[in-house]
Structure formats: structure tokens, C-alpha cells
Short mmCIF file of C-alpha atoms in Angstrom, two decimals:
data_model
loop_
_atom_site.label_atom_id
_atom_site.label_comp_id
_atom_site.label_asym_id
_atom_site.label_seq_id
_atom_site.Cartn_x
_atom_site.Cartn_y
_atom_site.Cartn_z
CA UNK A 1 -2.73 -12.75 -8.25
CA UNK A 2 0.59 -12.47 -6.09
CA UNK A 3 1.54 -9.05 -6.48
CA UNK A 4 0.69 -5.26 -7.37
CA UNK A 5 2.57 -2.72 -9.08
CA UNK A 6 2.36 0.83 -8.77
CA UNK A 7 4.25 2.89 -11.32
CA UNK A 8 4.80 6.13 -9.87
CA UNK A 9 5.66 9.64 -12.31
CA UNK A 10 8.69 11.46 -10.47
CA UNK A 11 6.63 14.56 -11.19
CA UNK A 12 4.88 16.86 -8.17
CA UNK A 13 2.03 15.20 -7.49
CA UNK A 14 1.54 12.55 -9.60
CA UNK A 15 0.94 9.49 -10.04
CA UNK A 16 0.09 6.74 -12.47
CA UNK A 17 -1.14 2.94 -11.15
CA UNK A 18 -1.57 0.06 -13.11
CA UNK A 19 -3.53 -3.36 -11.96
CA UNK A 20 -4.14 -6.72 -13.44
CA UNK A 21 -7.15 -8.70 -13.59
CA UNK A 22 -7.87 -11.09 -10.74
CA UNK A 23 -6.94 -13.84 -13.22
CA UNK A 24 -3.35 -12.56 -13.65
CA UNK A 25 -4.27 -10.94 -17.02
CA UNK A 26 -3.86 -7.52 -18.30
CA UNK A 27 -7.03 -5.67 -18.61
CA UNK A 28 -8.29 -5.41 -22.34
CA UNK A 29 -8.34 -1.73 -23.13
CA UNK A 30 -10.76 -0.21 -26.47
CA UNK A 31 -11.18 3.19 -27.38
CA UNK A 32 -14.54 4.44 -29.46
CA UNK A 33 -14.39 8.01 -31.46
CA UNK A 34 -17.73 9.90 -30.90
CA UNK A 35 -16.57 12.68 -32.59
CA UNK A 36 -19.42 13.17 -35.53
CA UNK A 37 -22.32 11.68 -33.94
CA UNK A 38 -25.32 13.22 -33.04
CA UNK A 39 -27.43 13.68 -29.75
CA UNK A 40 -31.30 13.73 -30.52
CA UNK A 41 -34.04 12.72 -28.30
CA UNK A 42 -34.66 11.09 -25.21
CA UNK A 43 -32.70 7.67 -24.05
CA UNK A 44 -34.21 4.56 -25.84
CA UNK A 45 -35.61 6.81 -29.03
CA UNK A 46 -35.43 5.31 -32.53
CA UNK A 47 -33.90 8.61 -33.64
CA UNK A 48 -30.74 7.88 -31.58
CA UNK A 49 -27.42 7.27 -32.67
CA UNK A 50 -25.22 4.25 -31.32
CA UNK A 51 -22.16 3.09 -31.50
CA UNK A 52 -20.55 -0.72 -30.82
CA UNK A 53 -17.32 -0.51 -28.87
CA UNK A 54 -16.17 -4.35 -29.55
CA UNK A 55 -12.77 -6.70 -28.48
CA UNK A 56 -13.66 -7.19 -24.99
CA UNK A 57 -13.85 -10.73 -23.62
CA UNK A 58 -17.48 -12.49 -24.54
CA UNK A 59 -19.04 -11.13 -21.18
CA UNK A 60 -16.47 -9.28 -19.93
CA UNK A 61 -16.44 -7.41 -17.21
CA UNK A 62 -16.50 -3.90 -17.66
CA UNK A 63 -14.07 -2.39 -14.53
CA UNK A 64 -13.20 1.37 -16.07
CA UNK A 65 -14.06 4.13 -18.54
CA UNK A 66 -12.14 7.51 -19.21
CA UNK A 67 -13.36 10.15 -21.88
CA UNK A 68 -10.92 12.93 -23.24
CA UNK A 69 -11.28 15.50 -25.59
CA UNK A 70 -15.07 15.59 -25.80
CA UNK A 71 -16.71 18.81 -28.04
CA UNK A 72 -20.52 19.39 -27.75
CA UNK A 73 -22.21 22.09 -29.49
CA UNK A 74 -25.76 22.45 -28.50
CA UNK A 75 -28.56 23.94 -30.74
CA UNK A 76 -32.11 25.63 -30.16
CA UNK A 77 -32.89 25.35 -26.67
CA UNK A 78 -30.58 22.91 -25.30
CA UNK A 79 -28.28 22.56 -22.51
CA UNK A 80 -24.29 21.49 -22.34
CA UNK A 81 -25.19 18.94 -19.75
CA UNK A 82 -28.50 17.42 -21.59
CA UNK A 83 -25.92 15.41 -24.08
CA UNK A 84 -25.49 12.18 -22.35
CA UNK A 85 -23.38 8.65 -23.63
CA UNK A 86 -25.53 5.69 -22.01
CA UNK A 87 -23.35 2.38 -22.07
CA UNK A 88 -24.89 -0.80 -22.82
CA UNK A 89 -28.29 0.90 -20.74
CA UNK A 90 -25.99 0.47 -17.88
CA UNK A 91 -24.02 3.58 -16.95
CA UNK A 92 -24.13 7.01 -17.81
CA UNK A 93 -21.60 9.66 -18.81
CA UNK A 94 -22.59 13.12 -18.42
CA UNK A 95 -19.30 15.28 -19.89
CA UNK A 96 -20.66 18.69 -18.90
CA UNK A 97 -21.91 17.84 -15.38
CA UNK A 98 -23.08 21.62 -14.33
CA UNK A 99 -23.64 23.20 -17.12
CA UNK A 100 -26.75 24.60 -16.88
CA UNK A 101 -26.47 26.74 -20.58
CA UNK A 102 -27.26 26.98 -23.95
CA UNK A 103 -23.24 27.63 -24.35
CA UNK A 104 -20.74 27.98 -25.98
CA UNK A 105 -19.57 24.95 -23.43
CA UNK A 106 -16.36 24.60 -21.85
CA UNK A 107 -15.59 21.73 -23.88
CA UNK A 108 -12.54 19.42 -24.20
CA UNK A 109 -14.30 17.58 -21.53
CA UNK A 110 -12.08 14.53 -20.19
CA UNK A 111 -11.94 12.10 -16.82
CA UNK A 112 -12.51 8.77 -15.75
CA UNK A 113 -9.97 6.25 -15.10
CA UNK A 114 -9.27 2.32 -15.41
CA UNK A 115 -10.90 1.37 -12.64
CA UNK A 116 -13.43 3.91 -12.00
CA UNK A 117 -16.67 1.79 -12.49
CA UNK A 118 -14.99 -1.09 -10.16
CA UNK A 119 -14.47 1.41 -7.41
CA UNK A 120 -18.15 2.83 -7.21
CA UNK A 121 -19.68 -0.61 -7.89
CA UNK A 122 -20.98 0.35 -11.21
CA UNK A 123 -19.37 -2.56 -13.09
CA UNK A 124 -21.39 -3.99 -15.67
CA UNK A 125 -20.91 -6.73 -18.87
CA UNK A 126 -20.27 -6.48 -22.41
CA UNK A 127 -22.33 -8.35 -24.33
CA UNK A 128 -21.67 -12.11 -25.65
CA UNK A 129 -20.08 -10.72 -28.70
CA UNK A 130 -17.94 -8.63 -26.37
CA UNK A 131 -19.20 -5.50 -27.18
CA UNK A 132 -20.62 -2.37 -25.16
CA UNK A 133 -23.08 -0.21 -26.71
CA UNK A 134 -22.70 3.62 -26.63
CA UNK A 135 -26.04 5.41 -27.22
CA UNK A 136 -26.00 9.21 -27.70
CA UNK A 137 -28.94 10.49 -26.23
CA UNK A 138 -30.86 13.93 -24.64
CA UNK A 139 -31.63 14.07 -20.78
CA UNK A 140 -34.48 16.43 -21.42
CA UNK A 141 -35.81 16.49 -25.03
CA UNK A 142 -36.14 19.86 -26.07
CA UNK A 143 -37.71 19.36 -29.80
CA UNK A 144 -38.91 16.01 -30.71
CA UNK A 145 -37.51 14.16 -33.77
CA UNK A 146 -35.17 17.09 -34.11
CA UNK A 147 -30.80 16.93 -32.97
CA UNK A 148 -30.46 19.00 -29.84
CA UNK A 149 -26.22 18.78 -30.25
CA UNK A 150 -23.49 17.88 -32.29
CA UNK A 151 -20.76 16.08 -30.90
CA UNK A 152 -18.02 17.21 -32.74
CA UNK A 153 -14.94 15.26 -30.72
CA UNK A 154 -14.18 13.42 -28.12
CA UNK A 155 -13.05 9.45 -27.16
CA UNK A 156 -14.38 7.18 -24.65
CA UNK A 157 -12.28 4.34 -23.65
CA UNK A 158 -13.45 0.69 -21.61
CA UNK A 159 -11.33 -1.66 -19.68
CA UNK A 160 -12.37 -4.92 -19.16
CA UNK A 161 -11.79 -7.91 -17.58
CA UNK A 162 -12.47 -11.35 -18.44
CA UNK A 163 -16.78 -12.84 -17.52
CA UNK A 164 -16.80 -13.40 -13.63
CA UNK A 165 -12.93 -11.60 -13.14
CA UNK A 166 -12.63 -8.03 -11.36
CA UNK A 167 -9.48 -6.30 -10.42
CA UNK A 168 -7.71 -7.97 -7.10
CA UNK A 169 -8.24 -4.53 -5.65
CA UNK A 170 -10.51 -2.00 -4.61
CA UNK A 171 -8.44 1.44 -5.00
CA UNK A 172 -9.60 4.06 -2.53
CA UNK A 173 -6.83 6.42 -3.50
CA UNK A 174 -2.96 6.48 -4.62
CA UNK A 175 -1.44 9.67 -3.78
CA UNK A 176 2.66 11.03 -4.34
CA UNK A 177 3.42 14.16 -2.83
CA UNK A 178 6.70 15.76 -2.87
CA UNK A 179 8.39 16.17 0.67
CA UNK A 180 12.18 18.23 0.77
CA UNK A 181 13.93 15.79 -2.02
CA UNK A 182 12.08 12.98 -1.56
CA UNK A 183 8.14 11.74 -2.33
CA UNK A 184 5.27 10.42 0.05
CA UNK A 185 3.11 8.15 -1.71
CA UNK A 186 0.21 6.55 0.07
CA UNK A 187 -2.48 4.98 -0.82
CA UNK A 188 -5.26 2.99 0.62
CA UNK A 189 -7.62 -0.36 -0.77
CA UNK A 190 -10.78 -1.33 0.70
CA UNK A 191 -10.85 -4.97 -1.00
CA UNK A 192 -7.91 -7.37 -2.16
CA UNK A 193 -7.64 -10.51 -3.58
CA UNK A 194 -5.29 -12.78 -3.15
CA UNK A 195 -2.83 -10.14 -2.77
CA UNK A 196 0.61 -11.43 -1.39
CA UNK A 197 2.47 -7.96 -1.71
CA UNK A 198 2.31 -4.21 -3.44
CA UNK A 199 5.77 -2.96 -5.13
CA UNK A 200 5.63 0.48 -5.82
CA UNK A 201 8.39 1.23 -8.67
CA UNK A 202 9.50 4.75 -9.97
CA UNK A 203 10.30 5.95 -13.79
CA UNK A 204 12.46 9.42 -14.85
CA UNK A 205 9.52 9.72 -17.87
CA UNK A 206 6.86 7.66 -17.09
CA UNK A 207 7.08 5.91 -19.80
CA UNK A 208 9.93 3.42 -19.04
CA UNK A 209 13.18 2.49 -17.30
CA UNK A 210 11.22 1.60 -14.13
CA UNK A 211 12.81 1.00 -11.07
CA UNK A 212 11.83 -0.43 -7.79
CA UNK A 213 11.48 1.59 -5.32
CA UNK A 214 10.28 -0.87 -2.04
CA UNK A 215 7.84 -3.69 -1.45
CA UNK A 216 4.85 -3.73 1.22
CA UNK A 217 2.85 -7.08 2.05
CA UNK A 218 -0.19 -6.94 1.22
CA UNK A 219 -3.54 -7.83 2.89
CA UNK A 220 -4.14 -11.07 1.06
CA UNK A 221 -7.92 -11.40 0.71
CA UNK A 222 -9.59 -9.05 2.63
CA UNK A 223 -12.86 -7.27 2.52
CA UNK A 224 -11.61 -4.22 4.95
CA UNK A 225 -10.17 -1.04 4.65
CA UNK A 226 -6.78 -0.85 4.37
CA UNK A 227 -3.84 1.92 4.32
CA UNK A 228 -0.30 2.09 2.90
#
């Protein structure tokens, strides 16, 4: 991997990055809707409702997860934050971190990002087939055999990389602030790979019509901590 773009919103304060896989390769990106399933017991019960999420790379790699739009509607005794997505009995989403209430939740729940799991050293594999497994499950099991919630929206979407491949960088942060007319982007990394330079490139929509704004060397491979 020789280079790293960033692809930067001419909007206050923010910001939109995109990486490639170590190998050169775009990361393979697939969405799962959860809206309709059903959140009943404890993790690992019979009762529980899974998904597959599949068309990652045999083993892939999986380096990010966002969810958006998520709707839970609790019932009986139940809490917002008891409904819980475990992925392939690997990692955890809790959408309503904090809510300690029978509701009406906040809903629309949504965050995450493409590299998220990478960053925090939660990475973990799909499975041969290339598939992830999204169980819907109950932190604390208020009736047995019963569903504690309804989710009634909400997508989660993996990125992935191919078996044994990770992003050439560890993002700590990417930040664009607007200064008088002009914007001051940092950002820092705390691993890179192979990483000859970073070109930082600007769009009017965000959407296309990019245009290069300046190129920094980068750190090549390096395990330290390191600011732009």
C-alpha cells in the first residue's frame, strides 16, 4: 500500500476518510436489516433470533461496523439498553448504551464507523463461508421463553478485509475545522503499513469532483504514534 486518501467535506467540521485494505483492495462493505426481529432471552438461548450477514471474503477480517436508524420497543419489564446484537459471539452492540428505562426510548439509534473495530482491537473473522452472525439477544432476561423487545428498524453494516489483511493504518482521529476562509485538518495514526505518503483531497458535495488539496509523507511502517 503506497498511499492514503483522505476525502475531506468542505462543510464546518467535517470530515469523511476512506482507507484501503493492506492488500491494496477496497474494503468489502454489507449491510443487514434488523428491522422485524425479535429480542428474547439471554445470549446463546434457543429462543433467539439470528441473522447471517454474508459476501465477505472466506475469513475475512472484520475491521468496522456502523448501525443507523435502529427502533427498539421494549415490553413488560425491560430496559432500552437490555436489547443487545452479538456478532459472530465476538463483539457486542449495545444501541441504547444508558438507558436505564422501560421507555419509550430515544430511538433512531446510529454510530460506528469503517474502521471502528480495527481501532480498539476488536477485529474479529467471518466465518469460512464469509459470513458474520448477528444474534438478537437480552442482557438481563426479564421473563423466560417470553420477547422482552421488538426491534422494529434499524441497519447494521460490516467492512471487511480479506483473511490475514487489516487496514495499513491505525486512525487515532481525522479532524477539519474551519479557520477565517480556510480549514485545519489534522489527524493522527498510531500504526502504518507500508505507507509511502497521505493525500488529503477536497470535494464541493462530498460526493464527487475531488480535488487535491496537498500530499504529506507518510511514516512507512511504523508501530508509533504519529501526527499530521
Amino acid at each position: 500500500m503506497k498511499w492514503l486518501s483522505y476525502l475531506i467535506w468542505l462543510l464546518p467540521i467535517s470530515n469523511l476518510f476512506a482507507q484501503t485494505c493492506g492488500d491494496g483492495s477496497a474494503p468489502v462493505v454489507q449491510s443487514a436489516v434488523i428491522g422485524g426481529m425479535k429480542s428474547w432471552d439471554a445470549q446463546g438461548d434457543s429462543d433467539n433470533e439470528s441473522i447471517l450477514l454474508c459476501g465477505f471474503p472466506a475469513n475475512g477480517n472484520i475491521i468496522g461496523g456502523e448501525h443507523s436508524g435502529i427502533d427498539i420497543s421494549p415490553k413488560f419489564n425491560s430496559y432500552c439498553n437490555e436489547a443487545r446484537f452479538r456478532l459472530n459471539n465476538a463483539v457486542t452492540l449495545t444501541p441504547a448504551v444508558g438507558e436505564n428505562n422501560t421507555g419509550p426510548c430515544i430511538n433512531n439509534y446510529s454510530g460506528g464507523g469503517s474502521s471502528n473495530l480495527q481501532d480498539n482491537g476488536l477485529v474479529f473473522q467471518a466465518d469460512g463461508a464469509g459470513c458474520v452472525t448477528i444474534e438478537s439477544f437480552e442482557s438481563y432476561d426479564d421473563i423466560s421463553n417470553f420477547v422482552d423487545a421488538d426491534i422494529t428498524a434499524g441497519v447494521i453494516t460490516l467492512y471487511a478485509c480479506p483473511e490475514g489483511v487489516l487496514l495499513p493504518i491505525e486512525l487515532k482521529y481525522f479532524r477539519a475545522v474551519p479557520e477565517d476562509k480556510t480549514n485545519n485538518i489534522t489527524w493522527a495514526t498510531s500504526s502504518e503499513l507500508n505507507t509511502e505518503w497521505h493525500i488529503v483531497e477536497r470535494s464541493a458535495t462530498g460526493t464527487g469532483n475531488w480535488e487535491k488539496m496537498g500530499q504529506i509523507e507518510g511514516a512507512g511502517t511504523s508501530n508509533e504514534n504519529h501526527i499530521y
